[in-house]
Each structure stands twice: as C-alpha cells, then as structure tokens.
C-alpha cells in the first residue's frame, strides 16, 4: 500500500450468482479520484453498458467512502452512495452522515460495488474482510429500526452498522433513499429503488482494522484546530442546526411556498426553529467524531405544549413521534411544510419520521405532493383520476396520507411514487408547466431568485437539481465567510446574490469544484474547513502532497466524469435548464421584480462551460481530460 | 444622514432593536460598523427590498440584516 489511509481494495459482489471479488486499483486511481463521487462516476462509466435500465441487473449500487473515512478526522463521518438514478436516468450520487462509513472503512475495503439482481431478498454482511451474502426474506417489508435490530441479533453483534433500503425502495418508489444508522439518509436520486431492484435489503458492516494514516501527527493539528474553533466558526450548526434559518429565509421570500408559487409563507413561525425548540425538540445528535451535534431529535406523545404560542397540530392525539428517527431538518420542514402549505410541525415531523422509517427522499416526496396539490387546485387532477384522493393546500392529514400512499404505492400513490415529472406526463393537459424540477429531480428548498448562481448550479448539476454540489450566493455577499476561502485561489470581493457575472461564475467554478472534492474525500460541508486545510489533511493522510489547486482538480475530475456519464446516457446541454417558475419574478415582497432571464442563464452557463474546458454544447474536451490526467484512467479497463 | 438597522434571527441577540447609524453611505459601510461575528452570512434588505454590499443608503432608510444560518446553507463560514 503506497497511498496512505486506503486499503488498495475495492470489494465487488454480484448478487445474481453470489460471486465476490476484490479489485486492487492502481495508486493513480486513489491519487486522482480520492473516492466518493469521482469513484462512482468512474465505475459507472467503466462497468455499466450505456443506457442500462436503472432498475435492471446491469446497474450498480456503489457504497463509496473516501480517503478521509476511518481516520477520525472530525467531519468525516460520511459516505456516498452511487449508481444510475432511476428518477432521472442521470448520475445518482448521494451522501449521508452517521457511523456506517467509519465502520465500513475499518473492514479493510475502500468501497463496495454491488452488481446483478438477486432472485429473492438478500443482505450483505462484511465483517473485517469476510463477506457473506445472507437471505433477507424475513427483513423484507420491515421498518428500518426493525431491520437493524434483526440483523444485529442474528449476527450477534450490537456494534454492527446497517445501511438499507426501506420498504419504499423495495416497492421501487423512484424517490426512495438509502438509510443508514436509522436516521441518516443518502437522500436523493432514488438510489433506494436501485437497492430494491437488486433485492438487496441491506449492507451490514463491522470493522476492527485501523486505517493507516501516512502522517498522523500532521493530521492531529487540524483536528485540534476544529475542536478549538467550531463553537465560533460553526456556531449556527451547534446552536440551532439547519432549521435555524427557516423564518429568516421566509422574510426574504426565499422559503419555497406552495410549490414555489408564493413570496411568503404565513405559517413560517409554526414550523421554524423557535417553535421546534420550545415544543417537540428533545435533544441533538451527531455523526462519528463530530463535536458539533447539528442533528435534531424530536419526540411527541400526543399532548399539547401550551408554552409555545406557534405550536399547533391538526393531528393532535393521533401522531406520536419516535426519537430513533431523529427529527426534521430545514429541507424537510420546507418540503412537507411550506411547499405543501402545511404549518403543523407535528405532521411535518411525522412525515420526516416516515421518510426515515420507510426510506423516502423527503425533498422529492414533499415536492411531488405539493405539485399534486397544485394540480388538484387547478382542476388538472380529478377524483376520477386519483381514485378520490384530492389533497388540499395546508392539510396535514392529506400530506401525511400522500406520504403513506407513495411509500406503499397504494392507490394513486402508485403514480405519485414515480415523481412529479412522470406524473405530469401522465396527467397531460399542460400540467408540465407547473413542474419545479431539473432533469426529473425536484428542486430542494433554496430559491434561485434570491441566489442566482445556485439556480445555475441546479441547471448544470449531473444529478438534477441539488443544493449541496452548489453554491449559496448569500455566502459571498459580504467579506469573510466563503470569500475568505475562495480568495486562496481567486481574488474577488463581495458580489450581489443576484449577480451572474463572469466574476460570480469564476467563483462558482472554484467553489463547486470544492464541494465535489468534499464528496470525494469525503468531508461534511457544514464544517468551517478551507482549501488549505483539506489539502493539508489529504496530504497527511495519503503521504502525497496536494495543494489547494490539486484538491480542486479532484472535484473537477468528479464533475468531468459525471458529465461524460450523463452525456453517454443521452443528456445534452438542453437539459441544463431551470424551471420557468423560479426564473419569473414575484409580484410582491423583497424579491419583487427579480427575475433570471433566459439570456442571463445562457450566458452564465456558457461562461462556466468554458471554465470547465467544455465546448459550447457542454462536452468535455480531450485537452482538458488529458490535463486532468483522466485520459489514461478512462482507457484502462 | 441616519438609517435604522433591524436584525433578524440569531443577530437579534447582538443588535438592539431600531439601532440608528449615522453617516453610512452604503450597506457595506453600515455592516462594517457593526463588527458582526465570523460565521454569519447575510441577506440584506433596504426598505424591504433585496439589497447588496454596495447599495447606497439614503436618510431614513431601514436596513434589515438576516443571517442565513443553516438550512443546508453550505459555504457560509471558513477559517480566518
């Protein structure tokens, strides 16, 4: 092993015939790709045929930590899950926190690639380097915590960590996610359905092998710096967590409301952090080696909480909340809350709980329900079409019923389970004009009319609309923050959030490469690390020197490979678009009159294509691929 | 000239209600005067409309500062 913090081993399992083999990639693969998303895109290009059925045996499901996992670096309690997305037909690549990644890396493998399609349900057990494919018929249809408990019991080890598809994945819901550690999700792109299609219920891991960091002493300094500074530099995360910004975003017309139609959600206070904090929040949770504890944990026994004036629930006495599934984060509060016009924090938290218990992506699920509510309001969906299910804006009961129907594919849920884009095609009659998606994936809870380059990021991301492999323009509107970080490689001052100038797109180029790097290495994006620090960390771990520009090149490699993959699958620059609804100005509120024109979007996209070394049609050039050292790697089979 | 500053979210604890600032020609100069903590990224509104660092201020303007903490608001902070 000449690349520190790696094992030099990728585990492959074919669940069709039970074949297990270990690939020993060249050092170059680790040094150039580092892991996570870049590795996923590379393996999909190499090991799947073009235009493979995402739910067929030729697709892969890839569990890919990166170099950082197993090292105890704070922020490294994460992994990526990849495959061809059944929701979009594009790249599927989603990350999750928790403990699974640390445990997996300590088994002695750098990644797991699952091929084929089993005849009956199975799960994969990996204990240190020993691999076993075990029957999972008895786990099929069970809730997430029951599956976790059953696997631990039958293998006789309470320290086993489990990643699994929920019953939504079993039912091939195209918005199904991959859950690990009961409350963490590789949430987007429908990868739970890929597991379900393979009849792969779970991957259970237990590792006792110590990852060998090339220079442990050099790494310790960064961990100590984080420990000394997180309470100041990540104050928002440990103090309030992601729900902390909800009411503030609403004051700026940036809380998506009723399928991105309205500039204000009157019920924002009732689903905001202040209400959460004074009613059902009972604690906070965290990931492996993380002191920040940003995760929410809620519990509810059906009683009222009179000391919180904004607390109200239409499902009082009918809904209890189980703390084992954590609690709602900002995305969930928006998708099941404001997007559906629902201001009932218990109902929203219940939908969040079901999303974990059954394995659903809360963003796409909530957005699809909001879309259905709009189609009902506009008369595009009738009782005859939906079997009598006509959900109304603001109804907690309707929203919850829809989640249940989708997960179980019950009644009209069978159609909703396909996501909003396929649903629109089925509805016809102009229903597509109300869609809020890119490449078939519904928008997350961030507003392009406030953050213009985020809108470009939605348009060009290889997975469809995504807020994490993206920038948030408000982070560069004043000195400090994101500007300090990007100034390490590009000097620029504060830029208006609405700007799509060449300066903004150059900033976007570097910062999106940085985000992709963090999904290769893999590091939590809520951490206050900068380019210099993670270049130092990667150098210390691998024993090979990386500069800030070197780690940004890793992120760019992930994007180039992802682009090659989605072009192979039939996507073109025409798919790098934004839904009209989020380009058109609100008529009132703080963003009144703020629009994104077709010309501005086109120019920004072309600027970024140029920075990526792509043709005006969005195709990577051989020159850029060669410069990044990808040509040889792509020729190796 | 003087303007009024109103804070939202977690900044309420640092900026008194209806704070008056004198002789601040731009939003950026007003914010620099306030010496805010390092992990705060801001949405800036002037008289209820979205504004930015170089927006010019007039006598009687109301500057709202909304910290965009959390919410998957990545990239908001870094080491100095």
Short mmCIF file of N, CA, C and O in Angstrom, two decimals, chain A residues 225 232-233 235-236 242 244-245 248 251 330 446 450 467-468 470 472 474 476-482 484-485 494 496 515 525 528 530 590 592, chain B residues 7-10 12 32 38-39 41-45 48-53 64 66-80:
data_model
loop_
_atom_site.label_atom_id
_atom_site.label_comp_id
_atom_site.label_asym_id
_atom_site.label_seq_id
_atom_site.Cartn_x
_atom_site.Cartn_y
_atom_site.Cartn_z
N UNK A 225 -7.48 22.10 15.89
CA UNK A 225 -7.99 23.43 15.46
C UNK A 225 -9.51 23.42 15.41
O UNK A 225 -10.17 24.35 15.87
N UNK A 232 -17.24 28.81 17.55
CA UNK A 232 -17.30 30.15 16.96
C UNK A 232 -17.62 30.06 15.47
O UNK A 232 -18.53 30.73 14.98
N UNK A 233 -16.86 29.20 14.77
CA UNK A 233 -16.95 29.21 13.31
C UNK A 233 -18.11 28.39 12.76
O UNK A 233 -18.47 28.54 11.60
N UNK A 235 -21.00 28.16 14.69
CA UNK A 235 -21.96 28.43 15.77
C UNK A 235 -23.39 28.12 15.34
O UNK A 235 -24.17 27.56 16.11
N UNK A 236 -23.74 28.49 14.11
CA UNK A 236 -25.10 28.25 13.64
C UNK A 236 -25.46 26.78 13.73
O UNK A 236 -26.59 26.42 14.04
N UNK A 242 -29.78 23.15 11.13
CA UNK A 242 -30.32 23.64 9.86
C UNK A 242 -31.68 24.35 9.97
O UNK A 242 -31.94 25.26 9.18
N UNK A 244 -32.53 26.59 11.85
CA UNK A 244 -32.33 27.95 12.36
C UNK A 244 -32.60 29.05 11.34
O UNK A 244 -32.91 30.18 11.72
N UNK A 245 -32.47 28.75 10.07
CA UNK A 245 -32.62 29.80 9.06
C UNK A 245 -33.99 29.91 8.43
O UNK A 245 -34.23 30.78 7.59
N UNK A 248 -36.06 33.25 8.84
CA UNK A 248 -35.30 34.33 8.21
C UNK A 248 -35.42 34.25 6.69
O UNK A 248 -35.63 35.26 6.01
N UNK A 251 -38.59 35.67 5.47
CA UNK A 251 -38.64 37.14 5.43
C UNK A 251 -38.00 37.69 4.16
O UNK A 251 -38.22 38.84 3.80
N UNK A 330 -34.01 21.42 7.98
CA UNK A 330 -34.60 22.51 7.19
C UNK A 330 -35.28 22.00 5.92
O UNK A 330 -36.41 22.42 5.60
N UNK A 446 -34.30 25.85 -1.74
CA UNK A 446 -33.49 27.07 -1.87
C UNK A 446 -33.90 27.80 -3.14
O UNK A 446 -34.13 27.17 -4.18
N UNK A 450 -33.40 34.44 -5.17
CA UNK A 450 -32.52 35.11 -4.21
C UNK A 450 -31.06 34.80 -4.53
O UNK A 450 -30.20 35.67 -4.43
N UNK A 467 -28.72 21.12 -3.98
CA UNK A 467 -28.24 22.32 -3.27
C UNK A 467 -26.89 22.12 -2.61
O UNK A 467 -26.35 23.05 -2.03
N UNK A 468 -26.36 20.91 -2.64
CA UNK A 468 -25.09 20.66 -1.95
C UNK A 468 -23.89 20.71 -2.90
O UNK A 468 -22.84 21.23 -2.54
N UNK A 470 -23.19 22.76 -5.04
CA UNK A 470 -23.71 24.03 -5.49
C UNK A 470 -23.15 25.13 -4.60
O UNK A 470 -22.49 24.83 -3.59
N UNK A 472 -24.22 28.87 -2.47
CA UNK A 472 -25.32 29.69 -1.98
C UNK A 472 -24.82 31.13 -2.01
O UNK A 472 -24.00 31.53 -1.17
N UNK A 474 -25.61 33.96 -1.10
CA UNK A 474 -25.62 34.84 0.07
C UNK A 474 -24.37 34.66 0.93
O UNK A 474 -24.05 35.51 1.74
N UNK A 476 -21.45 34.88 -0.15
CA UNK A 476 -20.37 35.65 -0.77
C UNK A 476 -20.77 37.11 -0.94
O UNK A 476 -20.22 37.83 -1.76
N UNK A 477 -21.78 37.52 -0.19
CA UNK A 477 -22.34 38.86 -0.36
C UNK A 477 -21.66 39.88 0.55
O UNK A 477 -21.84 41.08 0.38
N UNK A 478 -20.89 39.39 1.52
CA UNK A 478 -20.17 40.27 2.45
C UNK A 478 -18.78 39.67 2.69
O UNK A 478 -18.59 38.47 2.47
N UNK A 479 -17.83 40.49 3.15
CA UNK A 479 -16.48 39.96 3.37
C UNK A 479 -16.49 38.82 4.40
O UNK A 479 -17.41 38.70 5.20
N UNK A 480 -15.43 38.02 4.37
CA UNK A 480 -15.33 36.88 5.29
C UNK A 480 -15.99 35.67 4.66
O UNK A 480 -16.23 35.61 3.44
N UNK A 481 -16.33 34.69 5.50
CA UNK A 481 -17.07 33.52 5.06
C UNK A 481 -16.48 32.87 3.82
O UNK A 481 -15.28 32.62 3.70
N UNK A 482 -17.36 32.60 2.86
CA UNK A 482 -16.96 31.91 1.64
C UNK A 482 -15.92 32.67 0.84
O UNK A 482 -15.10 32.07 0.15
N UNK A 484 -13.38 34.46 1.97
CA UNK A 484 -12.04 34.18 2.50
C UNK A 484 -11.51 32.86 1.94
O UNK A 484 -10.34 32.73 1.63
N UNK A 485 -12.42 31.88 1.83
CA UNK A 485 -11.99 30.56 1.36
C UNK A 485 -11.57 30.63 -0.12
O UNK A 485 -10.48 30.21 -0.49
N UNK A 494 -17.06 41.19 -2.33
CA UNK A 494 -18.48 40.84 -2.20
C UNK A 494 -19.23 41.00 -3.52
O UNK A 494 -19.01 41.95 -4.26
N UNK A 496 -23.20 40.73 -5.43
CA UNK A 496 -24.65 40.65 -5.16
C UNK A 496 -25.16 39.22 -5.39
O UNK A 496 -24.74 38.56 -6.35
N UNK A 515 -16.90 21.77 -3.50
CA UNK A 515 -17.97 20.94 -2.96
C UNK A 515 -17.86 19.51 -3.47
O UNK A 515 -18.04 18.55 -2.70
N UNK A 525 -19.94 19.24 4.68
CA UNK A 525 -19.93 20.60 4.13
C UNK A 525 -20.34 21.65 5.14
O UNK A 525 -20.27 22.84 4.86
N UNK A 528 -16.16 24.28 8.96
CA UNK A 528 -15.52 25.53 8.55
C UNK A 528 -14.13 25.34 7.94
O UNK A 528 -13.32 26.27 7.97
N UNK A 530 -11.15 25.09 5.19
CA UNK A 530 -10.89 25.81 3.94
C UNK A 530 -10.01 24.96 3.02
O UNK A 530 -9.61 23.84 3.37
N UNK A 590 -39.83 41.11 -0.88
CA UNK A 590 -38.45 41.59 -1.04
C UNK A 590 -37.83 41.28 -2.40
O UNK A 590 -36.93 41.98 -2.83
N UNK A 592 -39.57 41.16 -5.28
CA UNK A 592 -40.46 41.61 -6.36
C UNK A 592 -39.64 42.16 -7.51
O UNK A 592 -38.74 42.98 -7.31
N UNK B 7 -32.39 43.75 12.99
CA UNK B 7 -31.76 42.44 12.84
C UNK B 7 -32.79 41.33 12.92
O UNK B 7 -33.82 41.48 13.58
N UNK B 8 -32.51 40.22 12.25
CA UNK B 8 -33.39 39.06 12.34
C UNK B 8 -32.63 37.85 12.87
O UNK B 8 -31.39 37.87 12.97
N UNK B 9 -33.37 36.79 13.21
CA UNK B 9 -32.76 35.52 13.61
C UNK B 9 -31.78 35.67 14.75
O UNK B 9 -32.00 36.44 15.70
N UNK B 10 -30.65 34.99 14.65
CA UNK B 10 -29.68 34.96 15.74
C UNK B 10 -28.99 36.32 15.94
O UNK B 10 -28.37 36.55 16.98
N UNK B 12 -30.47 39.07 16.43
CA UNK B 12 -31.25 39.88 17.37
C UNK B 12 -30.52 40.02 18.71
O UNK B 12 -30.66 41.01 19.40
N UNK B 32 -19.96 47.00 8.24
CA UNK B 32 -18.61 47.03 8.82
C UNK B 32 -18.63 47.72 10.18
O UNK B 32 -17.91 47.34 11.09
N UNK B 38 -17.98 35.97 13.02
CA UNK B 38 -17.38 35.46 11.79
C UNK B 38 -18.20 34.41 11.04
O UNK B 38 -17.92 34.15 9.88
N UNK B 39 -19.19 33.79 11.67
CA UNK B 39 -19.86 32.70 10.97
C UNK B 39 -21.16 33.15 10.31
O UNK B 39 -21.96 32.33 9.88
N UNK B 41 -23.43 34.71 7.43
CA UNK B 41 -23.63 35.18 6.06
C UNK B 41 -24.96 35.93 6.07
O UNK B 41 -25.87 35.57 6.80
N UNK B 42 -25.06 36.95 5.27
CA UNK B 42 -26.18 37.87 5.43
C UNK B 42 -27.05 37.98 4.19
O UNK B 42 -26.55 38.00 3.06
N UNK B 43 -28.37 38.08 4.44
CA UNK B 43 -29.28 38.61 3.43
C UNK B 43 -29.54 40.06 3.85
O UNK B 43 -29.82 40.32 5.02
N UNK B 44 -29.38 40.97 2.91
CA UNK B 44 -29.53 42.40 3.22
C UNK B 44 -30.76 42.95 2.52
O UNK B 44 -30.93 42.75 1.32
N UNK B 45 -31.62 43.60 3.29
CA UNK B 45 -32.81 44.24 2.70
C UNK B 45 -32.77 45.73 3.04
O UNK B 45 -32.44 46.10 4.18
N UNK B 48 -37.21 46.87 2.84
CA UNK B 48 -37.98 45.68 2.49
C UNK B 48 -37.66 45.07 1.13
O UNK B 48 -38.31 44.11 0.72
N UNK B 49 -36.67 45.61 0.43
CA UNK B 49 -36.28 45.05 -0.87
C UNK B 49 -34.87 44.51 -0.79
O UNK B 49 -34.03 45.03 -0.07
N UNK B 50 -34.61 43.48 -1.58
CA UNK B 50 -33.28 42.88 -1.54
C UNK B 50 -32.21 43.91 -1.95
O UNK B 50 -32.41 44.70 -2.87
N UNK B 51 -31.11 43.91 -1.22
CA UNK B 51 -30.02 44.86 -1.49
C UNK B 51 -28.70 44.10 -1.45
O UNK B 51 -28.68 42.87 -1.27
N UNK B 52 -27.58 44.81 -1.63
CA UNK B 52 -26.29 44.15 -1.55
C UNK B 52 -25.24 45.09 -0.99
O UNK B 52 -25.55 46.22 -0.61
N UNK B 53 -24.00 44.62 -0.93
CA UNK B 53 -22.91 45.30 -0.23
C UNK B 53 -22.73 46.75 -0.66
O UNK B 53 -22.48 47.63 0.16
N UNK B 64 -32.39 45.95 6.92
CA UNK B 64 -32.64 44.69 7.63
C UNK B 64 -31.50 43.73 7.35
O UNK B 64 -31.12 43.54 6.18
N UNK B 66 -30.45 39.81 7.81
CA UNK B 66 -30.98 38.48 8.12
C UNK B 66 -29.86 37.46 7.96
O UNK B 66 -29.36 37.25 6.86
N UNK B 67 -29.47 36.81 9.06
CA UNK B 67 -28.39 35.82 8.96
C UNK B 67 -28.90 34.53 8.31
O UNK B 67 -29.92 33.98 8.73
N UNK B 68 -28.22 34.07 7.28
CA UNK B 68 -28.70 32.87 6.57
C UNK B 68 -28.04 31.63 7.14
O UNK B 68 -27.35 30.90 6.44
N UNK B 69 -28.20 31.45 8.43
CA UNK B 69 -27.63 30.27 9.05
C UNK B 69 -28.40 29.04 8.62
O UNK B 69 -29.60 29.10 8.39
N UNK B 70 -27.66 27.90 8.57
CA UNK B 70 -28.30 26.61 8.43
C UNK B 70 -29.04 26.43 7.13
O UNK B 70 -28.80 27.11 6.14
N UNK B 71 -29.94 25.44 7.17
CA UNK B 71 -30.74 25.17 6.00
C UNK B 71 -29.94 24.64 4.84
O UNK B 71 -30.22 24.94 3.69
N UNK B 72 -28.92 23.86 5.16
CA UNK B 72 -28.08 23.40 4.06
C UNK B 72 -27.34 24.56 3.45
O UNK B 72 -26.83 24.48 2.34
N UNK B 73 -27.28 25.71 4.19
CA UNK B 73 -26.58 26.89 3.67
C UNK B 73 -25.09 26.66 3.81
O UNK B 73 -24.42 27.20 4.67
N UNK B 74 -24.62 25.81 2.95
CA UNK B 74 -23.21 25.47 2.95
C UNK B 74 -22.39 26.68 2.58
O UNK B 74 -22.93 27.67 2.12
N UNK B 75 -21.14 26.59 2.77
CA UNK B 75 -20.21 27.64 2.33
C UNK B 75 -20.39 28.95 3.07
O UNK B 75 -20.11 30.00 2.54
N UNK B 76 -20.90 28.90 4.28
CA UNK B 76 -21.16 30.19 4.91
C UNK B 76 -20.02 30.64 5.79
O UNK B 76 -20.02 31.76 6.25
N UNK B 77 -19.09 29.79 6.06
CA UNK B 77 -18.09 30.19 7.03
C UNK B 77 -16.77 29.50 6.75
O UNK B 77 -16.72 28.46 6.14
N UNK B 78 -15.74 30.11 7.18
CA UNK B 78 -14.43 29.49 7.00
C UNK B 78 -13.45 30.07 7.99
O UNK B 78 -13.74 31.03 8.68
N UNK B 79 -12.31 29.49 8.06
CA UNK B 79 -11.29 29.98 8.99
C UNK B 79 -10.76 31.32 8.54
O UNK B 79 -10.71 31.60 7.36
N UNK B 80 -10.39 32.15 9.50
CA UNK B 80 -9.80 33.44 9.14
C UNK B 80 -8.34 33.45 9.51
O UNK B 80 -7.95 32.80 10.44
#
